[in-house]
Coordinates of C-alpha atoms and ligand atoms in Angstrom, one line a residue:
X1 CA 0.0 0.0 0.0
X2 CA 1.3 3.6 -1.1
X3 CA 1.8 6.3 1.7
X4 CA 1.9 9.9 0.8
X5 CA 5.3 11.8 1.1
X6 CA 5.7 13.7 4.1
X7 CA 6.3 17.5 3.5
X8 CA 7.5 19.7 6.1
X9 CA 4.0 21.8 7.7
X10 CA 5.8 24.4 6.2
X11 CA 5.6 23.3 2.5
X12 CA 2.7 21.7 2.8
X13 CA 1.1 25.2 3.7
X14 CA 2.0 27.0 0.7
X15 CA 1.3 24.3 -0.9
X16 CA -2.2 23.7 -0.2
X17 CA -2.5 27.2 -0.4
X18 CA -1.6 27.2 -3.9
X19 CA -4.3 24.5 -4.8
X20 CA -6.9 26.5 -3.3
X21 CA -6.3 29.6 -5.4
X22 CA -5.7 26.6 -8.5
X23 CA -9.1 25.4 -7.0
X24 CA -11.1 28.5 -6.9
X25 CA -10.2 29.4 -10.8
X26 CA -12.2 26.2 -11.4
X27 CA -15.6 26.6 -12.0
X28 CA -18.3 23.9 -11.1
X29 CA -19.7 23.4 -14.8
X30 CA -18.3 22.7 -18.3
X31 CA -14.5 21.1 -19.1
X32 CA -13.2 18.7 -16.8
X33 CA -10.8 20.4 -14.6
X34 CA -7.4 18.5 -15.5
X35 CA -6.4 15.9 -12.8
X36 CA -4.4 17.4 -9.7
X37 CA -2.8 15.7 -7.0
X38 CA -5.8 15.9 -3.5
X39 CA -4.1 17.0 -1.0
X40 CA -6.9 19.9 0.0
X41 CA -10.4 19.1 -1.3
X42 CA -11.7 21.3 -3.4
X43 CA -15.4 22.4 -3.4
X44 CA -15.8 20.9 -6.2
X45 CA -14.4 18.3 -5.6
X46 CA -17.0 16.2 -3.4
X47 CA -18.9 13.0 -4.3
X48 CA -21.3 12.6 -4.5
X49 CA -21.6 15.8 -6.1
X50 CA -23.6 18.2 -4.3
X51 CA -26.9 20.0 -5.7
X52 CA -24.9 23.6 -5.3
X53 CA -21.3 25.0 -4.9
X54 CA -20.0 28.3 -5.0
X55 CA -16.8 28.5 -4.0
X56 CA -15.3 31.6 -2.7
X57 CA -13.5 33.5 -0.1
X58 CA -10.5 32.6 2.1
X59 CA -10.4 29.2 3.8
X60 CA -10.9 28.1 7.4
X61 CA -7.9 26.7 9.1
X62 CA -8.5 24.3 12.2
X63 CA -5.8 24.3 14.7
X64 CA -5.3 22.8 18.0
X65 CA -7.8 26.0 19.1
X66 CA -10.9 24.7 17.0
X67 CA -13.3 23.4 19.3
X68 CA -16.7 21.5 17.7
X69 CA -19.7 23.4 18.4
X70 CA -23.2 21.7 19.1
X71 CA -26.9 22.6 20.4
X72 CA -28.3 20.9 22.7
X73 CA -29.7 17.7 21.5
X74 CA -28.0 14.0 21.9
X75 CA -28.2 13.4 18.3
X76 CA -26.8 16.6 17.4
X77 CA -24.1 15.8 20.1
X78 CA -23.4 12.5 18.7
X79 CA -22.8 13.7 15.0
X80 CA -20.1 16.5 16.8
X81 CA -18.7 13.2 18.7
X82 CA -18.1 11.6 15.4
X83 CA -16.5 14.1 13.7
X84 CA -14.1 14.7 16.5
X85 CA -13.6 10.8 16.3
X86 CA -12.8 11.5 12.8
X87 CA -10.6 14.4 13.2
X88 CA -8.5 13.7 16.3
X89 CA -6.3 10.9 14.6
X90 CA -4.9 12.8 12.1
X91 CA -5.1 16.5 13.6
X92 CA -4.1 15.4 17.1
X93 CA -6.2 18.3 18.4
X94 CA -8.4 17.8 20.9
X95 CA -11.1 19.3 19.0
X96 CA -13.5 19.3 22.2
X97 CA -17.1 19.1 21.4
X98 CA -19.2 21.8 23.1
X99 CA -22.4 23.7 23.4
X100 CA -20.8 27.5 22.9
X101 CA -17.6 28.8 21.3
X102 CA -16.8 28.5 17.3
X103 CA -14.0 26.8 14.7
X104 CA -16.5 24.4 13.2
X105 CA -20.6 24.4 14.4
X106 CA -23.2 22.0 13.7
X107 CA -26.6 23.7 14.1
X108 CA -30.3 22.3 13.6
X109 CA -32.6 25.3 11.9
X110 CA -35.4 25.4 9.9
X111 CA -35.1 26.1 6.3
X112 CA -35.3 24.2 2.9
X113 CA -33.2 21.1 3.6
X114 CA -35.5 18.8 3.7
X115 CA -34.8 15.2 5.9
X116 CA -31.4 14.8 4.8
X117 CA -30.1 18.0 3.3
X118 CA -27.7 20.4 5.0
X119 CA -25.9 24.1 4.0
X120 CA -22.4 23.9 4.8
X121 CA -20.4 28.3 4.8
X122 CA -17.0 27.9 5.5
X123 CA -15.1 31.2 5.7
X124 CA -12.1 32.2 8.0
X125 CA -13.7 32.6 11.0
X126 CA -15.1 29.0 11.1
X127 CA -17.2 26.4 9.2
X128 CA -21.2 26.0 9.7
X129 CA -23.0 23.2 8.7
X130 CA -26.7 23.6 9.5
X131 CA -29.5 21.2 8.6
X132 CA -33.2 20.5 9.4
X133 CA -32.0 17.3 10.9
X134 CA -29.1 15.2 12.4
X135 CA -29.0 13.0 9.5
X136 CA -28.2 16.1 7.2
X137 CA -25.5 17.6 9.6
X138 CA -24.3 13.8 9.3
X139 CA -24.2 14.2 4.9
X140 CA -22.4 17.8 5.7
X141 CA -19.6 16.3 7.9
X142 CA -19.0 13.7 4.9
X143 CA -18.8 16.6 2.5
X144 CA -16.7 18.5 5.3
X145 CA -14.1 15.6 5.7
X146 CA -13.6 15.5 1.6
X147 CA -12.5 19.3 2.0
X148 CA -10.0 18.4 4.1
X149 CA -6.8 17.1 2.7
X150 CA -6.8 12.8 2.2
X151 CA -4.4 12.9 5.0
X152 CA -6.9 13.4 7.6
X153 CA -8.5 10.2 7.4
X154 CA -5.3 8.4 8.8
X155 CA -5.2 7.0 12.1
X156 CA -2.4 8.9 13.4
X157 CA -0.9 12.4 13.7
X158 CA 0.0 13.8 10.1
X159 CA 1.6 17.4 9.3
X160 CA -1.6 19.3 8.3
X161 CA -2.5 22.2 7.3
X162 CA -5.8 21.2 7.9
X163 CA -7.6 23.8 5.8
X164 CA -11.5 23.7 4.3
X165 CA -11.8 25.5 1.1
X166 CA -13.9 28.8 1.3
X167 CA -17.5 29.1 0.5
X168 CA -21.1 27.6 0.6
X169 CA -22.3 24.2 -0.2
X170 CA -25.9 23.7 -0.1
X171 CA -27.4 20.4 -1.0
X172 CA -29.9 17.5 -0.5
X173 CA -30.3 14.1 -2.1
X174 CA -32.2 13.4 -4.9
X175 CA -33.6 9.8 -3.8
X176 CA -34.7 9.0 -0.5
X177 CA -33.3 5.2 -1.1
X178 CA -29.9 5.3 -1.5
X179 CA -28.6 1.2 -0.3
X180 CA -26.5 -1.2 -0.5
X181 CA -27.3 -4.8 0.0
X182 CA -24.5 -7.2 1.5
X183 CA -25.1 -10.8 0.9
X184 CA -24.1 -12.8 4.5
X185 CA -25.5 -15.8 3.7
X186 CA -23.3 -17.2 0.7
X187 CA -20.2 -16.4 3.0
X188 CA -20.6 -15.2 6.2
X189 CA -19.3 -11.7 7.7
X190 CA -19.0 -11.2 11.0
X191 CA -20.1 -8.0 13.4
X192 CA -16.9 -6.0 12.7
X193 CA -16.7 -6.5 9.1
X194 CA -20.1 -5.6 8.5
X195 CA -19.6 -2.4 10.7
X196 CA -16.4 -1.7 8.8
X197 CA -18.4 -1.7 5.4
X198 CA -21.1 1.1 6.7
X199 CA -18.9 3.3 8.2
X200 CA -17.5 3.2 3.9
X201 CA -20.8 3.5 2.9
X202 CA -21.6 6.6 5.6
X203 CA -18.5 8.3 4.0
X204 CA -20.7 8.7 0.5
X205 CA -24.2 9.4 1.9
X206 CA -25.8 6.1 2.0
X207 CA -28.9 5.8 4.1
X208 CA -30.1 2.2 3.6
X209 CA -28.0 -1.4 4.8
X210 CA -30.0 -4.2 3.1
X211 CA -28.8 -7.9 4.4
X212 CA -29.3 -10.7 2.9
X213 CA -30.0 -12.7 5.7
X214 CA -30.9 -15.8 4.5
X215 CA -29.8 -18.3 1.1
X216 CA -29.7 -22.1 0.4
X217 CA -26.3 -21.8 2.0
X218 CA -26.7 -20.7 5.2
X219 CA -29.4 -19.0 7.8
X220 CA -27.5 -16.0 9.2
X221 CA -30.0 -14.7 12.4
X222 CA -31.2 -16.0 15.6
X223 CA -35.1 -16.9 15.5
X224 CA -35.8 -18.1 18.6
X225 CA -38.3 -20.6 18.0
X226 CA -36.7 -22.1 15.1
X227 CA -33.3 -22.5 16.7
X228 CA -31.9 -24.7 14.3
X229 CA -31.9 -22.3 11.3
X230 CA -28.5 -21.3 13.1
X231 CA -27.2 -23.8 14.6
X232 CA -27.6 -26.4 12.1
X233 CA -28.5 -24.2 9.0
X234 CA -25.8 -21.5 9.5
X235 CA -22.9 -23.8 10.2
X236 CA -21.8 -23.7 7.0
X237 CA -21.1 -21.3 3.5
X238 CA -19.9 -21.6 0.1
X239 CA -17.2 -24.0 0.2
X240 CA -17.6 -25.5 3.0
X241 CA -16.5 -23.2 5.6
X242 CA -18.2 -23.2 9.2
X243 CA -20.2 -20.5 8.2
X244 CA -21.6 -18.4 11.2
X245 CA -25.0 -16.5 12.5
X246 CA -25.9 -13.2 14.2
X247 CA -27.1 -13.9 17.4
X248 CA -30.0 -11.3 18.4
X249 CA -27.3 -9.5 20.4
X250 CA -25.0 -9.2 17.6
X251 CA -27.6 -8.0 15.3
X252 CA -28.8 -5.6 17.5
X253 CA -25.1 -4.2 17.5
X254 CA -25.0 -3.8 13.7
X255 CA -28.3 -1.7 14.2
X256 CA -27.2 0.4 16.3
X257 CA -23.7 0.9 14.8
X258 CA -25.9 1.4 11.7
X259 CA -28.2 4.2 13.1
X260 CA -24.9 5.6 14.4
X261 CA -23.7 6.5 10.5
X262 CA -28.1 7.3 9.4
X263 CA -28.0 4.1 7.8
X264 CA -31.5 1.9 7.9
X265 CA -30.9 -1.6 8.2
X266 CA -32.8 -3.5 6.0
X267 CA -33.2 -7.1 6.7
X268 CA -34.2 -9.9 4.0
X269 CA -35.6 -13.1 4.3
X270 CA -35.7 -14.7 1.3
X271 CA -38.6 -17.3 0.3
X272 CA -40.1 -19.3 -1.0
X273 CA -37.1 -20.3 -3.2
X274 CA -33.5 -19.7 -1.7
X275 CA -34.7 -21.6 0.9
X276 CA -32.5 -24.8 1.4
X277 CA -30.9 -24.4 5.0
X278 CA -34.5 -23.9 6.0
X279 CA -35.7 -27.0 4.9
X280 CA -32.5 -28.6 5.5
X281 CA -32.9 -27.5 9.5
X282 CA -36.8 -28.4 9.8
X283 CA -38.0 -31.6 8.1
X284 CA -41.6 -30.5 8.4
X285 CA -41.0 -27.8 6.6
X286 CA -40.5 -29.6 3.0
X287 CA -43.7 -31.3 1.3
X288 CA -42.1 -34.6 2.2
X289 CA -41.2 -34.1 5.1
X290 CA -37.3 -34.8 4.4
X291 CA -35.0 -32.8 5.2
X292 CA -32.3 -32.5 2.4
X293 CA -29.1 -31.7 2.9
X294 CA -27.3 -28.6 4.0
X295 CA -25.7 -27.2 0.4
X296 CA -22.1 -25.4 -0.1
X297 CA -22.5 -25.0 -4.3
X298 CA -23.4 -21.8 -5.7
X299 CA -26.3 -22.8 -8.0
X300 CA -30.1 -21.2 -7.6
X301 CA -33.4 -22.3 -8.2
X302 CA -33.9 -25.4 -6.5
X303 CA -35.6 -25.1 -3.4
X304 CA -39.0 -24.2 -2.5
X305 CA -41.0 -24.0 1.2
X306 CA -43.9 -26.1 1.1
X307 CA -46.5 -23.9 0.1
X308 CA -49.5 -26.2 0.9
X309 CA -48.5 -26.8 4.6
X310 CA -49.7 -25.2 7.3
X311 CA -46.6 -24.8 9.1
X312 CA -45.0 -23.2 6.5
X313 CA -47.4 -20.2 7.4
X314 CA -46.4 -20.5 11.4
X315 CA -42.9 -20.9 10.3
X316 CA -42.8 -17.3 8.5
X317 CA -45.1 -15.9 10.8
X318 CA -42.4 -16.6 13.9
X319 CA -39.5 -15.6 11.7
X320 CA -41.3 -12.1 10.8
X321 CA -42.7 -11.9 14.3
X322 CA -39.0 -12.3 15.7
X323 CA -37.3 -10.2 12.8
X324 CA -39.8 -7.6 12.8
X325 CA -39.0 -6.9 16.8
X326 CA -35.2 -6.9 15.9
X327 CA -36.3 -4.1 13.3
X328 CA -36.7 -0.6 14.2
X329 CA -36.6 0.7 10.1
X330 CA -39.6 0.6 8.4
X331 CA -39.4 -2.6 5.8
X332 CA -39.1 -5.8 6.0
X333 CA -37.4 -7.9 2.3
X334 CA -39.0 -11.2 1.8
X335 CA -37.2 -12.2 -1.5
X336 CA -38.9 -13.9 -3.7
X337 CA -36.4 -14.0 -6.4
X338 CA -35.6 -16.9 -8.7
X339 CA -38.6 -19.3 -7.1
X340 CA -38.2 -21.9 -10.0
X341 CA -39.1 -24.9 -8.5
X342 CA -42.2 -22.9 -7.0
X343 CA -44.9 -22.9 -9.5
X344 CA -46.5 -19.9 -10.2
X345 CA -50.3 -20.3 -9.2
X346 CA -48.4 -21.1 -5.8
X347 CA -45.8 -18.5 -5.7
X348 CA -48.2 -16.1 -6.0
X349 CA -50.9 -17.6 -3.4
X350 CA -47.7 -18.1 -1.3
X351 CA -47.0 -13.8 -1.4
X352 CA -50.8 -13.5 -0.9
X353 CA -50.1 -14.9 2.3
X354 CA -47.0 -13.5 3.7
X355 CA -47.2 -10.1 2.6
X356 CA -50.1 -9.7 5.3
X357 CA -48.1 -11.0 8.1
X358 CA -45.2 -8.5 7.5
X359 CA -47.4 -5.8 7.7
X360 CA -49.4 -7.4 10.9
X361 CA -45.8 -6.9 12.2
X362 CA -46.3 -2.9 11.3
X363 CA -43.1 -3.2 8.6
X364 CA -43.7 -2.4 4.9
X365 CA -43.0 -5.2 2.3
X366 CA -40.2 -5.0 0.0
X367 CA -40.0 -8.2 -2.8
X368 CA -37.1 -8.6 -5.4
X369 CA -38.8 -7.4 -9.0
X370 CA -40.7 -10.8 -9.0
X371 CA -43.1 -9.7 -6.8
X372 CA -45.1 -7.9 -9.5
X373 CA -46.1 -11.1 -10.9
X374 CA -47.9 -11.5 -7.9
X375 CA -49.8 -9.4 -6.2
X376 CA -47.9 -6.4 -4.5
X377 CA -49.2 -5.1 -1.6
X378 CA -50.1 -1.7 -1.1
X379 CA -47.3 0.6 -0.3
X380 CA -44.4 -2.2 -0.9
X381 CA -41.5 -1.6 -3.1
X382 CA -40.0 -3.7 -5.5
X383 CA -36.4 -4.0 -6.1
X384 CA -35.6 -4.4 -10.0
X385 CA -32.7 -6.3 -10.4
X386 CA -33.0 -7.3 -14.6
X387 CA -30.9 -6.1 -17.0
X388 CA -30.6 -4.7 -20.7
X389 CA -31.5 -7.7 -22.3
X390 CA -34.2 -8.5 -19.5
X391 CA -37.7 -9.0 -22.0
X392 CA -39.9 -6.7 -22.4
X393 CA -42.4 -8.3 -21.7
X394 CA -41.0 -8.5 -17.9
X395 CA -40.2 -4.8 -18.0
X396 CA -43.3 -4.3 -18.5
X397 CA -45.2 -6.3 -15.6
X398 CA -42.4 -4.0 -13.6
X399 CA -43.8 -1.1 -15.3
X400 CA -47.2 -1.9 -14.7
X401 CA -47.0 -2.1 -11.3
X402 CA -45.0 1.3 -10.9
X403 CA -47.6 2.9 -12.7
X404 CA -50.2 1.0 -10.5
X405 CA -48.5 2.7 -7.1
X406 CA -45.6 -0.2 -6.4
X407 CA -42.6 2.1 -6.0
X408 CA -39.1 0.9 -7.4
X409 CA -35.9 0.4 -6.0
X410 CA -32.7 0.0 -8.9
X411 CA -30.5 -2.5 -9.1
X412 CA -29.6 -3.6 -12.8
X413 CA -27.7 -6.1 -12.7
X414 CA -25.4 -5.0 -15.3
X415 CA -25.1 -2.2 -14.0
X416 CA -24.8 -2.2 -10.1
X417 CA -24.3 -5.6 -8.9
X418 CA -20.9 -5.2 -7.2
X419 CA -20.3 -8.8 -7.2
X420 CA -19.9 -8.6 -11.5
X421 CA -16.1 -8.6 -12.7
X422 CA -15.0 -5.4 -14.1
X423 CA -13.1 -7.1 -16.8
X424 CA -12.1 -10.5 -17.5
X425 CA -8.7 -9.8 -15.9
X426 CA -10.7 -9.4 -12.3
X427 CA -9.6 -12.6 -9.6
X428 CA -12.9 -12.1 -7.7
X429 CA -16.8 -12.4 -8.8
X430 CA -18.6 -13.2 -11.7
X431 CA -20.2 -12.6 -15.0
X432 CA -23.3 -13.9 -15.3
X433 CA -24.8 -10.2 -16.5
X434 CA -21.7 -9.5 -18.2
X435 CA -18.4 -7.3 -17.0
X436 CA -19.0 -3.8 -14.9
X437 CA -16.5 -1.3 -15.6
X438 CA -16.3 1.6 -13.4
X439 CA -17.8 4.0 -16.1
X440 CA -20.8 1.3 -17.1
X441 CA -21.8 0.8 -13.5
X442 CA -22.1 5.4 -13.1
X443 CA -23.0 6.2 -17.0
X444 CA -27.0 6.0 -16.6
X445 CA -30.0 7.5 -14.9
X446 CA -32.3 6.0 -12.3
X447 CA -35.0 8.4 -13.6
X448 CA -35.3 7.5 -17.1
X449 CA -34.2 3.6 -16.7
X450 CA -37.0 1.5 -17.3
X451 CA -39.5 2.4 -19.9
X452 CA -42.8 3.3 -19.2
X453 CA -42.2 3.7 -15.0
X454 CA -43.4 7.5 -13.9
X455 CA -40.5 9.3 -12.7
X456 CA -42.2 9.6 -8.9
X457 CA -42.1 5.6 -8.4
X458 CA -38.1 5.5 -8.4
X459 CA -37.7 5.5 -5.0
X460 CA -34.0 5.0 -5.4
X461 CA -31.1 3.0 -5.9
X462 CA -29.0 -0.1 -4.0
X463 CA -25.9 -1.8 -4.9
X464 CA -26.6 -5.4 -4.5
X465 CA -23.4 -7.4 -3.3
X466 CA -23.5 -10.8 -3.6
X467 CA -20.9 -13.0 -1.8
X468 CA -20.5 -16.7 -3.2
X469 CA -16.4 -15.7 -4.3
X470 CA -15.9 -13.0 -1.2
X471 CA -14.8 -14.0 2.0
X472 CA -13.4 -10.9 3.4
X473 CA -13.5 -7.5 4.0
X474 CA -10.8 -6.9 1.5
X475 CA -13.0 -8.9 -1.0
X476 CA -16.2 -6.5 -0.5
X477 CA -13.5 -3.6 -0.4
X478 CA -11.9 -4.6 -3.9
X479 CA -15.4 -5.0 -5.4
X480 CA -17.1 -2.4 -4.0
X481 CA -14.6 0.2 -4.4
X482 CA -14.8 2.5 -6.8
X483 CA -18.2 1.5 -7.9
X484 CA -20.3 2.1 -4.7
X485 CA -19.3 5.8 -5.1
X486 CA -20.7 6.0 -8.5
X487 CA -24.0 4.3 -7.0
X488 CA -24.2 7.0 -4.0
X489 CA -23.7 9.8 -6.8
X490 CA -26.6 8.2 -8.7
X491 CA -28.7 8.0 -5.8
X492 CA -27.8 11.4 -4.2
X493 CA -26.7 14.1 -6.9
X494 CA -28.9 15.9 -9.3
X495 CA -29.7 14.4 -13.1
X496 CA -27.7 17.9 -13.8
X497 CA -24.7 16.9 -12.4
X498 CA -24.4 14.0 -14.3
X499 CA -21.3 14.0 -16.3
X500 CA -18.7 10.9 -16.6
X501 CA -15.7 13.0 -18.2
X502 CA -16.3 15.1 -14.7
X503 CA -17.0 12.2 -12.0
X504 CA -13.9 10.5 -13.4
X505 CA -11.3 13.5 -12.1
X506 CA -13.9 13.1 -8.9
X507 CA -13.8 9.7 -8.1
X508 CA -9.7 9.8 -8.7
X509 CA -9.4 12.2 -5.8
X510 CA -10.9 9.7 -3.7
X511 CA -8.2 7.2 -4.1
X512 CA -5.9 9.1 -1.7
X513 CA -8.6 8.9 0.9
X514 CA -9.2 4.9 -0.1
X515 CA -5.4 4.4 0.8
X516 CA -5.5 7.0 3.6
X517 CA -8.9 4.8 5.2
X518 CA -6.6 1.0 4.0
X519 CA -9.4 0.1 1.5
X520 CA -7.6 -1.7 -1.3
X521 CA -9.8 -0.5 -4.0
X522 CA -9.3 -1.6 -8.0
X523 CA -7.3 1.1 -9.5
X524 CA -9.5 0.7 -12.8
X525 CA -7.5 2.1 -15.5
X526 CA -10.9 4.4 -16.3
X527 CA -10.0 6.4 -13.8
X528 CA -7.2 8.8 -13.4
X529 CA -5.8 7.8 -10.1
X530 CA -2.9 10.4 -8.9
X531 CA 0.4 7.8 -8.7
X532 CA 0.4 6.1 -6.0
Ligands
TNX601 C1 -28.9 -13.5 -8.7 S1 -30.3 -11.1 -7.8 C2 -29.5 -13.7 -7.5 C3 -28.6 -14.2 -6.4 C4 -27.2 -14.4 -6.8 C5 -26.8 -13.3 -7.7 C6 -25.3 -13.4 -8.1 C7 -31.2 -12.1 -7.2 C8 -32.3 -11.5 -6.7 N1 -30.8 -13.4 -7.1 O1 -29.2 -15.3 -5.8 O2 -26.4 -14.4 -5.7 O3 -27.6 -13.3 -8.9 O4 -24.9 -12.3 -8.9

């Protein structure tokens, strides 16, 4: 891993002055601005790319006086807390987080920002981020932390100058779904590796963690009335491994370590197909009332619950019951992808059934795209997951429902699934929907995807990442990494702002903080990394 070159404070400060005067000269629209190395972040420089920029004026330099200002609420404290957390490091300023006093303030006001939008001013005299809500001071502190130079997200004292660039950002997402989906069940990841991965996804705006908590090859979370969906169903993975589970304790951290960074955990139970560690755990869950065995492969499509039994309907009802308490978000995923070996007539009495339980349970249904071949209840969402050569015919049922009130989540496969090769040189993933390049996976728009869908039932965008080659956090890192950042931009900036010549000089100034954070990202040679 590369390191930057230590400059003397000295240097460093002309230095960074210089790029700030190079930086202001730039203006926010028209040619890309050529590639310069990041050591100060630039207004313009931010992804995803805020709604408005106007950079001006002198910049504001914190020093081992700044303090971090807050009102009075425990939420607004916390946000100051993590900041702090995320300055001290690097600074090594104490950066104390109070109620009076300036440097850098973090006030709640009313004014046109909306849930998660915020207005950061940064002038000499200090920086202000103010927002109608914690979760939009939390968005400004990520756009505050990409002014700073990449140094500043290392864990230990650097040389500074820690200096914001000068002016007004004011900004707010243009989807109110903005996920990514982490697939537990193929290989298992642990607490600390799923914290690790939203604390990257915090850094670019993301407000939704969906988890794939359940698959053929393994049953990832403590139901207490079905305890062997963990012990016997999660003991293994893809491969062979000894797998793992969340026990209600652990989940309950990820939650909370979630709502710490304004991400929603999402949690999915898939059915009726993906099912196998189910039926493998319960005999009396299959129709004949054998229990097969526990499965390590990687293909889809062959299990089914028994949609005619009884118990199948007490079985999901405990699971949502349980799962629904875990929950304090608003949906609940219950798959229903890829149920080939469930035929239709029952598939769809099968979602007949279930959606009314998760909403008995007060969550809101979400379904994989399939759903709209059944019946979608009202208010669920359906997460479209085809691709370009998807038929037309299937668009169109997706369509349909849209226009009938289902709202859509994105997740084209070809163009979003993290878990597709970018080329055919990449060791990890696959390529069933083809290769995803870094400029294929950011060059289209959510709003105009799918053909005949109003504009208003986009609810957003996730970044599906599906784990039968990743093991590791490096794995999700490599695959993720640069593409997720093209899937917050998506979900957050305006269609205006939309421009790959542009994004490309962005996205390269985020390497530095990639190496600065250790996430071994793919240097895809799309991008114009600074050397390393
Ligand atoms: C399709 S996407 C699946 C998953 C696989 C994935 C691999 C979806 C709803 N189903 O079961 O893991 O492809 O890319």
């Amino acid at each position: 891993m590369t390191r930057h070159h230590r400059t003397t404070p000295r240097l460093a400060r002309i230095l960074g002055s210089l790029l700030l005067v190079a930086a202001a000269g730039v203006l926010t629209s028209g040619a890309a601005p050529a590639p310069r190395p990041a050591a100060a972040g630039a207004l313009d420089q931010v992804v995803p790319a805020p709604a408005s920029v106007r950079p001006g004026g002198s910049p504001y330099r914190i020093t081992e006086r700044t303090g971090i200002r807050v009102d009075g609420s425990r939420e607004v404290r916390r946000v100051g807390e993590y900041l702090a957390e995320v300055l001290r490091p690097s600074t090594g300023y104490r950066l104390p987080v109070t109620t009076h006093g300036g440097g850098i303030r973090l006030r709640i006001a009313e004014g046109p920002y909306g849930a998660e939008g915020y207005r950061l001013d940064s002038g000499p005299r200090g920086v202000t981020i103010t927002a109608g809500a914690p979760a939009g001071l939390f968005h400004g502190v990520q756009t505050l932390r990409q002014l700073l130079p990449a140094a500043v997200e290392r864990d230990s004292a650097q040389p500074g100058p820690w200096l914001v660039a000068g002016g007004t950002v004011e900004d707010s997402p243009r989807y109110a779904w903005r996920g990514a989906m982490l697939d537990v069940s193929r290989h298992f990841f642990g607490v600390d590796r799923v914290k690790r991965y939203i604390d990257q996804l915090a850094l670019y705006k993301f407000n939704k963690l969906h988890l794939h908590l359940s698959d053929d090859q393994g049953w990832r979370i403590a139901v207490d009335s079905w305890p062997r969906l963990t012990t016997y169903g999660g003991s293994t993975q893809v491969g062979g491994g000894p797998g793992g589970f969340y026990t209600k304790a652990d989940y309950r951290e990820i939650v909370r370590h979630a709502a710490s960074r304004h991400l929603e955990v999402v949690p999915e139970i898939d059915m009726p197909g993906h099912t196998n560690a189910a039926l493998a755990s319960y005999a009396e869950l299959n129709c004949d009332g054998v229990a097969p065995p526990l499965y390590t492969g990687t293909a889809v499509g062959f299990s089914s619950l028994c949609v005619d039994k009884e118990v199948t309907y007490d079985f999901v009802d405990d699971v949502i019951r349980e799962l629904a308490a875990l929950t304090p978000g608003r949906y609940l995923h219950i798959g229903g992808d890829e149920a080939h070996s469930t035929p239709h007539e029952d598939y769809v009495r099968f979602m007949d059934r279930v959606q009314p339980v998760v909403a008995e349970y007060g969550k809101t249904v979400i379904g994989w795209h399939q759903l709209t071949g059944a019946h979608p209840a009202k208010g669920a969402l359906a997460q479209y997951w085809g691709l370009d050569g998807t038929s037309p015919q299937e668009k169109e049922q997706v369509a349909a429902a849209a226009r009938n009130g289902t709202g859509l989540i994105l997740s084209p496969a070809d163009r979003i699934y993290l878990d597709m090769k970018y080329d055919a040189s990449t060791p990890l993933g696959l390529s069933w929907a083809g290769y995803v390049d870094v400029r294929r996976s950011y060059d289209w728009d959510p709003g105009a995807y799918l053909p005949g869908v109003p504009a208003s039932a986009v609810r957003g965008v996730e970044a599906p990442l599906w784990s039968e080659t990743l093991e590791t956090s490096a794995h999700i890192e490599y695959m993720a990494f640069p593409r997720v950042a093209g899937v917050a931009e998506l979900g957050w900036s305006p269609a205006a702002a939309h421009d790959w010549d542009a994004y490309r000089v962005r996205l390269a100034a985020q390497g530095p903080r990639w190496e600065a954070l250790g996430i071994g990202y793919h240097r895809a040679p799309q991008v114009p990394w600074p050397a390393g």
